[in-house]
Short mmCIF file of N, CA and C in Angstrom, two decimals:
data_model
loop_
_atom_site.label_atom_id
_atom_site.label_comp_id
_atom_site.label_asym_id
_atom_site.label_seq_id
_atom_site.Cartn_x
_atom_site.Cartn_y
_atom_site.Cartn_z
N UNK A 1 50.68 88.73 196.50
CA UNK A 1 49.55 87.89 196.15
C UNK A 1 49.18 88.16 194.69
N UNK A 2 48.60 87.20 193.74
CA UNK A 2 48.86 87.39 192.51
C UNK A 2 47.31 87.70 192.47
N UNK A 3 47.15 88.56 191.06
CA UNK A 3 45.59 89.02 191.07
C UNK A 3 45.01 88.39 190.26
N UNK A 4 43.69 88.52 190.52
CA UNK A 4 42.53 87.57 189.60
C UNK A 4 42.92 87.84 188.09
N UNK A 5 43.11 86.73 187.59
CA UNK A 5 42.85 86.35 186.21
C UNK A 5 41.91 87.20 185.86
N UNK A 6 40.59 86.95 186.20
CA UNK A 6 39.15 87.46 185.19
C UNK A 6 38.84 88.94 186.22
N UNK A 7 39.06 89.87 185.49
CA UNK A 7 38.55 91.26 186.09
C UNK A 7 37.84 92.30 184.99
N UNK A 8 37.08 93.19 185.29
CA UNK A 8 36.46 93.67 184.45
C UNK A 8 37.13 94.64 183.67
N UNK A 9 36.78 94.58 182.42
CA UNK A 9 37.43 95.29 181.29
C UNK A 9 36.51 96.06 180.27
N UNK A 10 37.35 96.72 179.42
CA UNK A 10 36.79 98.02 178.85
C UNK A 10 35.67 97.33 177.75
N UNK A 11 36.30 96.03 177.15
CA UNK A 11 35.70 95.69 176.21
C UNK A 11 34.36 95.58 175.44
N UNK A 12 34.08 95.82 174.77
CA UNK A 12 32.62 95.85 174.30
C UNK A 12 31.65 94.45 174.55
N UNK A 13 30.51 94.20 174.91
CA UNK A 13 29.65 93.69 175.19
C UNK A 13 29.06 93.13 174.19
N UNK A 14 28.68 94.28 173.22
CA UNK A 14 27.83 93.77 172.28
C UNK A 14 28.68 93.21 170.92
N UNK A 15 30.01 93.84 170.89
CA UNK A 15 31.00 93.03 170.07
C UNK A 15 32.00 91.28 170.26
N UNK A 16 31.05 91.68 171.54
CA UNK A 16 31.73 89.97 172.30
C UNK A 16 30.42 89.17 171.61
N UNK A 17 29.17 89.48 171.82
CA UNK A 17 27.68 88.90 171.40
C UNK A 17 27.94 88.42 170.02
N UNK A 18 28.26 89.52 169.68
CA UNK A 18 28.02 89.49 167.76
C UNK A 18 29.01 88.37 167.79
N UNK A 19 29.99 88.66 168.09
CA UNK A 19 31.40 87.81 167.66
C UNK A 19 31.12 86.31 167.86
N UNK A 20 29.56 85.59 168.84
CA UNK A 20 30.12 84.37 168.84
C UNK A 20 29.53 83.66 167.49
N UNK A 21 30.09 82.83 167.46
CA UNK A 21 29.86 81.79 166.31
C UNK A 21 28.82 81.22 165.63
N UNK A 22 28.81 80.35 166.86
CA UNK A 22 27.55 79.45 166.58
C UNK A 22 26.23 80.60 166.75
N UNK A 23 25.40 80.78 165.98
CA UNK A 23 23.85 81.78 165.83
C UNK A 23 22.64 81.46 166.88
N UNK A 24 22.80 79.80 167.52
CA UNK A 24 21.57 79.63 168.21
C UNK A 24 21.95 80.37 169.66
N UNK A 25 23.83 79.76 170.03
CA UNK A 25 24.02 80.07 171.63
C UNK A 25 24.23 82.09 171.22
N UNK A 26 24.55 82.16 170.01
CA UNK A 26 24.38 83.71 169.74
C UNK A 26 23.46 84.14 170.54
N UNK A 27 22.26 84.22 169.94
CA UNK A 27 20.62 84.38 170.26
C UNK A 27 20.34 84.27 171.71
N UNK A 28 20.82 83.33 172.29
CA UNK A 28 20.94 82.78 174.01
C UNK A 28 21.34 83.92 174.24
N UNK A 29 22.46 84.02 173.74
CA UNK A 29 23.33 85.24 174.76
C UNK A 29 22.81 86.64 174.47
N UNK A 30 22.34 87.01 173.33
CA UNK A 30 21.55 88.11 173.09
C UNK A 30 20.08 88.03 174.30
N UNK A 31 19.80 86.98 174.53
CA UNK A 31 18.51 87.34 175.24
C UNK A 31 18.88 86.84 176.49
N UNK A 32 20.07 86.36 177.11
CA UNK A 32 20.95 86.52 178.53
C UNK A 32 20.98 87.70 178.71
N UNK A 33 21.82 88.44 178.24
CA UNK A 33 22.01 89.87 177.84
C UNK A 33 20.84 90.88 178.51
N UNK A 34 19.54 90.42 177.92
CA UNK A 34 18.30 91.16 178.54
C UNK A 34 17.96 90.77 179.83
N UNK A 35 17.83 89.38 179.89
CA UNK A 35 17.24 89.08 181.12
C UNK A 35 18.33 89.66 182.30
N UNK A 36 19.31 89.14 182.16
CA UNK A 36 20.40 89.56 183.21
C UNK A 36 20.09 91.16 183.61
N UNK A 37 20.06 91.90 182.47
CA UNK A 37 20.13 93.49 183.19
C UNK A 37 18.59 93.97 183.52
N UNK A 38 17.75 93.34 182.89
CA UNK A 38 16.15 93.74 183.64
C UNK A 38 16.30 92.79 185.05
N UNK A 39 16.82 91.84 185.39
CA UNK A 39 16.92 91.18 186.57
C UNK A 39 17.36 92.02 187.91
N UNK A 40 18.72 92.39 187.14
CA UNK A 40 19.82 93.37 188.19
C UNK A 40 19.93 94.98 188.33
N UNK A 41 19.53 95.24 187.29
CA UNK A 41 19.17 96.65 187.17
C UNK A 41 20.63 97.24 186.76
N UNK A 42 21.56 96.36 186.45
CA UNK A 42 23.18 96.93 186.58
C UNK A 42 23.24 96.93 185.07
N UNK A 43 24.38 97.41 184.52
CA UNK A 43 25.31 97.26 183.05
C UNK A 43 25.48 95.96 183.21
N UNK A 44 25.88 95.68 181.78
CA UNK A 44 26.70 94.59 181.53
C UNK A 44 28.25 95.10 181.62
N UNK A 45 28.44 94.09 181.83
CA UNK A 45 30.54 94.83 181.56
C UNK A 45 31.16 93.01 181.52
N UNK A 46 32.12 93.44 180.43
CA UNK A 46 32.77 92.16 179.77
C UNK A 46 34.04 91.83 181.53
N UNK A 47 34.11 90.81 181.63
CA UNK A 47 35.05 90.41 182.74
C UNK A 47 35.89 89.14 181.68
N UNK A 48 36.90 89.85 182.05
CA UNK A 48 37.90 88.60 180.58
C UNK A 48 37.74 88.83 179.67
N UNK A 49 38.03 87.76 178.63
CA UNK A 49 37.36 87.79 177.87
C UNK A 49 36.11 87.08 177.02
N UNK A 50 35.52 86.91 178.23
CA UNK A 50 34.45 86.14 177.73
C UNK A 50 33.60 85.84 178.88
N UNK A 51 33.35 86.87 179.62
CA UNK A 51 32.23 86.33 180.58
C UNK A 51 31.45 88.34 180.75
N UNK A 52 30.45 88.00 180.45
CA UNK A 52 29.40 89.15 180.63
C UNK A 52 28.68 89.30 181.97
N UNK A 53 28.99 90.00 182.77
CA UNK A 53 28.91 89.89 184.34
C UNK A 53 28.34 91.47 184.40
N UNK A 54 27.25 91.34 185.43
CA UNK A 54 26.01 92.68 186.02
C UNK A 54 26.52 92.47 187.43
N UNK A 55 27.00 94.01 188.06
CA UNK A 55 27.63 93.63 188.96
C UNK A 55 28.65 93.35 189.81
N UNK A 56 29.48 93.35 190.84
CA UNK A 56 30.51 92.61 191.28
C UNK A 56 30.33 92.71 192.94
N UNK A 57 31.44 92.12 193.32
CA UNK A 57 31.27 91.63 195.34
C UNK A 57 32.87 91.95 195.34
N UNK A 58 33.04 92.47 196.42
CA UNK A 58 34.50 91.65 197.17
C UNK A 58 34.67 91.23 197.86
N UNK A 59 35.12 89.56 197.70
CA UNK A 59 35.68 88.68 198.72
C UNK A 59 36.55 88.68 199.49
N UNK A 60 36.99 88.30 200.31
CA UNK A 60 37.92 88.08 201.50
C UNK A 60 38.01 86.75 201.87
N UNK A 61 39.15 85.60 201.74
CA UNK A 61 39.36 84.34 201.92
C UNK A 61 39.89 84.55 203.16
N UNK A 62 39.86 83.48 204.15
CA UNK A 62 40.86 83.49 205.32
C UNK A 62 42.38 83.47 205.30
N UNK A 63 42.35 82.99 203.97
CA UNK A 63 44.19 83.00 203.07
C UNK A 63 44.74 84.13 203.72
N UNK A 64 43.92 85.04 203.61
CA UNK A 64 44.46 86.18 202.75
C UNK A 64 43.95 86.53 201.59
N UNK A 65 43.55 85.83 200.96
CA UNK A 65 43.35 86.01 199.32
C UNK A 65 41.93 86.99 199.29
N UNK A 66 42.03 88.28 198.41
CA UNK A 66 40.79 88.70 198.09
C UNK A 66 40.80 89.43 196.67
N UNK A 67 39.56 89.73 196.11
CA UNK A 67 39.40 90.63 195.22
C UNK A 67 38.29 90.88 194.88
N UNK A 68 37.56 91.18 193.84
CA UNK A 68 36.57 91.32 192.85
C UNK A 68 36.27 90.63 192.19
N UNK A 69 35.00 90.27 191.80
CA UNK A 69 34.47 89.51 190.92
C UNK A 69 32.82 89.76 190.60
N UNK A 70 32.38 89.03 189.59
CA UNK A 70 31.41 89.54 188.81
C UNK A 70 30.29 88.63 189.93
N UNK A 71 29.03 89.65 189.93
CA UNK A 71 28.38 88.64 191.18
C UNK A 71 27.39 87.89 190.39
N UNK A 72 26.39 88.25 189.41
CA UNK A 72 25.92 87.08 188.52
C UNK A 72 26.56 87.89 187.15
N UNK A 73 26.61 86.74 186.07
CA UNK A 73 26.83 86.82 184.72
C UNK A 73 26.69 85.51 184.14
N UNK A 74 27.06 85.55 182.83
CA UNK A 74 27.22 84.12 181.67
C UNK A 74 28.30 84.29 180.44
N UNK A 75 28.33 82.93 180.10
CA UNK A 75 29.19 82.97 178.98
C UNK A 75 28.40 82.26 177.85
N UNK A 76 28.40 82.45 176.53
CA UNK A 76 27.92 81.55 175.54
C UNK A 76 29.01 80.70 175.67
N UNK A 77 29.56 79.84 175.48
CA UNK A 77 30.60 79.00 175.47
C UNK A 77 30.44 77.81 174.55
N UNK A 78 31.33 77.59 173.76
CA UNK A 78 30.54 76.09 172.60
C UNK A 78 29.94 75.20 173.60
N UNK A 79 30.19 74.63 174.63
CA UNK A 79 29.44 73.39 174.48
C UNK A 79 27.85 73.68 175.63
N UNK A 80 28.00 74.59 176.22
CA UNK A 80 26.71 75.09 176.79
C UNK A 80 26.85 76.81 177.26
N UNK A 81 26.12 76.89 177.39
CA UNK A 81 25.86 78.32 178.41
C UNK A 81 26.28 78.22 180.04
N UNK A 82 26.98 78.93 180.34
CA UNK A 82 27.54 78.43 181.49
C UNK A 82 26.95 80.18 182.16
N UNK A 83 26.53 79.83 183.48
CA UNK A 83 25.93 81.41 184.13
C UNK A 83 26.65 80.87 185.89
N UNK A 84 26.90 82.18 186.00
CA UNK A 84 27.76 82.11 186.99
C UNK A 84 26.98 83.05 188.56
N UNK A 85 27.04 82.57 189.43
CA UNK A 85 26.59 83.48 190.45
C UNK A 85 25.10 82.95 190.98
N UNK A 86 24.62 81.73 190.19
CA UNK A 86 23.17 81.89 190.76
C UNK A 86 22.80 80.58 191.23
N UNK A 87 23.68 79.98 191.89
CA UNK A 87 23.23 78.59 192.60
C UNK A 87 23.77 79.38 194.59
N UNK A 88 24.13 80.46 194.69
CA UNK A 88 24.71 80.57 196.05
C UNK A 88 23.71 80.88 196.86
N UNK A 89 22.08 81.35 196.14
CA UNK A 89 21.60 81.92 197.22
C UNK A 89 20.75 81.13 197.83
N UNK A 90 20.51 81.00 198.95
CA UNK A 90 19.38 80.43 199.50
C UNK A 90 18.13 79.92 198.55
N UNK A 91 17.54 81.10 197.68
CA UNK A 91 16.82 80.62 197.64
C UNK A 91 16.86 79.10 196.48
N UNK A 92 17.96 79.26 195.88
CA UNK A 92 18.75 78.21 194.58
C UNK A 92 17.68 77.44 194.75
N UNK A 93 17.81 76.43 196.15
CA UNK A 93 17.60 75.12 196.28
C UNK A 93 16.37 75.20 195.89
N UNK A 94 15.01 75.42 196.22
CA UNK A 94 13.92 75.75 195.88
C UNK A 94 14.34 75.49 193.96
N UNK A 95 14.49 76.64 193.64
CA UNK A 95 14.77 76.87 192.10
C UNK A 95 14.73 75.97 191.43
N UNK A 96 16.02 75.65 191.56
CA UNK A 96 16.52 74.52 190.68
C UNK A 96 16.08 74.11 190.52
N UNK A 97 15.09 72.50 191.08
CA UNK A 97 14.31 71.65 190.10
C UNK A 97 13.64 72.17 189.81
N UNK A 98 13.19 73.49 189.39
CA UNK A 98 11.85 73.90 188.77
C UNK A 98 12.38 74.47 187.35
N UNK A 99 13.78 74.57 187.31
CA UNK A 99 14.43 75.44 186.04
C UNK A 99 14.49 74.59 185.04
N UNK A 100 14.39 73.45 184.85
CA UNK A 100 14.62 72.55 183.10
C UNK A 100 15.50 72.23 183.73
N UNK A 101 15.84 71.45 182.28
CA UNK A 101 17.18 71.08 182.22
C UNK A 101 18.49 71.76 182.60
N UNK A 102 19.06 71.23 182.96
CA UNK A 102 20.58 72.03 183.32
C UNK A 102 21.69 71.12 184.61
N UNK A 103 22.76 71.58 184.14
CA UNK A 103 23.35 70.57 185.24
C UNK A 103 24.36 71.67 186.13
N UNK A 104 24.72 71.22 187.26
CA UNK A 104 25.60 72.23 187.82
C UNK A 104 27.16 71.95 188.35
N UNK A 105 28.06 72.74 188.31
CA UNK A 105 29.34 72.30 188.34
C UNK A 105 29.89 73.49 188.85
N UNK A 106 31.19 73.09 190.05
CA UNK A 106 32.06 74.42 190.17
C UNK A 106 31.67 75.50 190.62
N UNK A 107 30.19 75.58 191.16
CA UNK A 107 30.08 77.15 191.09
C UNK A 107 28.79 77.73 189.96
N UNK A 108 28.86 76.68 188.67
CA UNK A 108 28.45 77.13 187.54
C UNK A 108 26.66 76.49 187.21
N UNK A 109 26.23 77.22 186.58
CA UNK A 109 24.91 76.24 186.15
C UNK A 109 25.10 76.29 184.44
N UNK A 110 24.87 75.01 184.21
CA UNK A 110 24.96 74.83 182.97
C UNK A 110 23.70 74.91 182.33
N UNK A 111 23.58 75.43 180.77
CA UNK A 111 22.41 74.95 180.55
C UNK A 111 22.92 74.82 178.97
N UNK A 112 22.02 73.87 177.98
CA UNK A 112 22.35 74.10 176.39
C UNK A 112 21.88 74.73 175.65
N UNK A 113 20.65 75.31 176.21
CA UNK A 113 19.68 76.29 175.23
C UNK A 113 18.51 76.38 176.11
N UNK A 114 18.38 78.18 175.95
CA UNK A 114 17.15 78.81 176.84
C UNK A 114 15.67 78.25 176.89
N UNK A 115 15.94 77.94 175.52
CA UNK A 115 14.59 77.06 175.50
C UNK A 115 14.32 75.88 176.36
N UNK A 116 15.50 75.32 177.18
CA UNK A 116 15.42 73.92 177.75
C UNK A 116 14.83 74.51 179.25
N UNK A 117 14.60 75.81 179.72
CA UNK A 117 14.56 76.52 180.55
C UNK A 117 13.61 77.35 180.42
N UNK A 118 12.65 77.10 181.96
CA UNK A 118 11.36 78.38 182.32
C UNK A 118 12.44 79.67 182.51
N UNK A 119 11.98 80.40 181.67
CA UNK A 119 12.55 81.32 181.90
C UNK A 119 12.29 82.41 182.92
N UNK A 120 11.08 82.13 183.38
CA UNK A 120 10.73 82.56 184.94
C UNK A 120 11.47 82.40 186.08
N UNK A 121 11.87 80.97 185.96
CA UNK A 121 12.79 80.49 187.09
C UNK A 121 14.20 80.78 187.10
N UNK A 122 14.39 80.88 185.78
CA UNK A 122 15.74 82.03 185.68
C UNK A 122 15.57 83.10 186.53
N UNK A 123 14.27 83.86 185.81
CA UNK A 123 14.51 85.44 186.38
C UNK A 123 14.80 85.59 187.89
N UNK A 124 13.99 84.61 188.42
CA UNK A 124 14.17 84.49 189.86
C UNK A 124 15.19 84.54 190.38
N UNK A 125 15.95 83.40 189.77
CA UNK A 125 17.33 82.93 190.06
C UNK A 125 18.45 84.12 189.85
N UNK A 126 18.33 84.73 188.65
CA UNK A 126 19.19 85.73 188.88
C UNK A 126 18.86 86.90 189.69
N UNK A 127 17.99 87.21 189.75
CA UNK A 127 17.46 88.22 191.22
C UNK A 127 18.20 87.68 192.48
N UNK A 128 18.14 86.36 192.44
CA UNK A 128 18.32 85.83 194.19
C UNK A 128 19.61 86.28 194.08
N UNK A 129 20.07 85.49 193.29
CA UNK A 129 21.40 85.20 193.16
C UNK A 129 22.74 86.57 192.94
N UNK A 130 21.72 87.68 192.24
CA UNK A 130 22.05 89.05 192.44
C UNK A 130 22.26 89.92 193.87
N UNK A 131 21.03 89.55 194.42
CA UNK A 131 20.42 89.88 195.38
C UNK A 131 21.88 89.32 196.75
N UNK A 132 21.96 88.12 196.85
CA UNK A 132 22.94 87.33 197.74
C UNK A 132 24.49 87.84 197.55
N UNK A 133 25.01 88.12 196.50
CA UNK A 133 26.16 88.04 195.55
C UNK A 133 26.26 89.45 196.44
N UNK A 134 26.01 90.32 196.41
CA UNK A 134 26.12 91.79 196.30
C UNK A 134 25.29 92.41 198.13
N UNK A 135 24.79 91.73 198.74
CA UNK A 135 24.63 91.89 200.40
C UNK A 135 25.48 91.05 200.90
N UNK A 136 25.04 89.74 200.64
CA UNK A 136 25.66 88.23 201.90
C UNK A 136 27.03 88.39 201.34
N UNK A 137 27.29 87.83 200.59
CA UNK A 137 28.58 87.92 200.21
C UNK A 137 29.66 89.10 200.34
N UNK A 138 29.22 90.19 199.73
CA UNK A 138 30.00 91.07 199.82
C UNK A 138 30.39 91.19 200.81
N UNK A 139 32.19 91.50 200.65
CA UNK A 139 32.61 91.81 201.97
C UNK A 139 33.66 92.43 201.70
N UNK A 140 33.33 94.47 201.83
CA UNK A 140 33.99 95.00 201.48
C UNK A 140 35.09 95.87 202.61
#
């Protein structure tokens, strides 16, 4: 069975931050960065190269297929902020329309800038979504 693409690595965190480009989704991700680990209480740790993930679960597919993965995190990414892990939990549904703008895809919640976003309803969201990722899910 072939292994996950995205697994966690040694890489620096804050040299992934600095490194992105554009200065506004910079700034995003500098203050992702905070919220995420006052949320989870975990490290950051780079998964790939390019996703900043607090955290991880292991899955078990009926395949067969299992591994590790980051249970919430984000990416600055050019065309939005993409955060991963926080539409699964129960409490999402609630959430969501209360978070701004943002659209969701795949798994993913999109957003273009923190500012388009209560950032309350984040915090929530990544708590739940921490919270779910790492009990319900896990399945070690």
């Amino acid at each position: 069975m072939a292994e996950n693409k995205t697994q966690a690595t040694e890489a620096s965190v804050g040299e992934f931050l600095e490194g992105v480009e554009n200065p506004a989704r910079r700034r995003d991700g500098l203050r992702l960065l905070e919220l995420m680990k006052e949320n989870t209480g975990e490290a950051a740790v780079m998964w790939g190269p390019s996703i900043v993930g607090f955290g991880s679960y292991h899955y078990r597919y009926e395949s067969g297929r299992e591994g590790d993965t980051v249970a919430v995190g984000f990416s600055p990414r050019k065309g939005s902020l993409s955060l991963y892990g926080l539409t699964y939990a129960p409490e999402a549904a609630e959430l969501l329309p209360r978070l701004g703008k943002h659209t969701i895809g795949a798994g993913c919640l999109y957003i273009s800038k923190l500012t388009d976003v209560d950032e309350a309803v984040l915090a929530e969201l990544i708590r739940a979504g921490h919270r779910h990722s790492t009990t319900v899910m896990h399945q070690g």
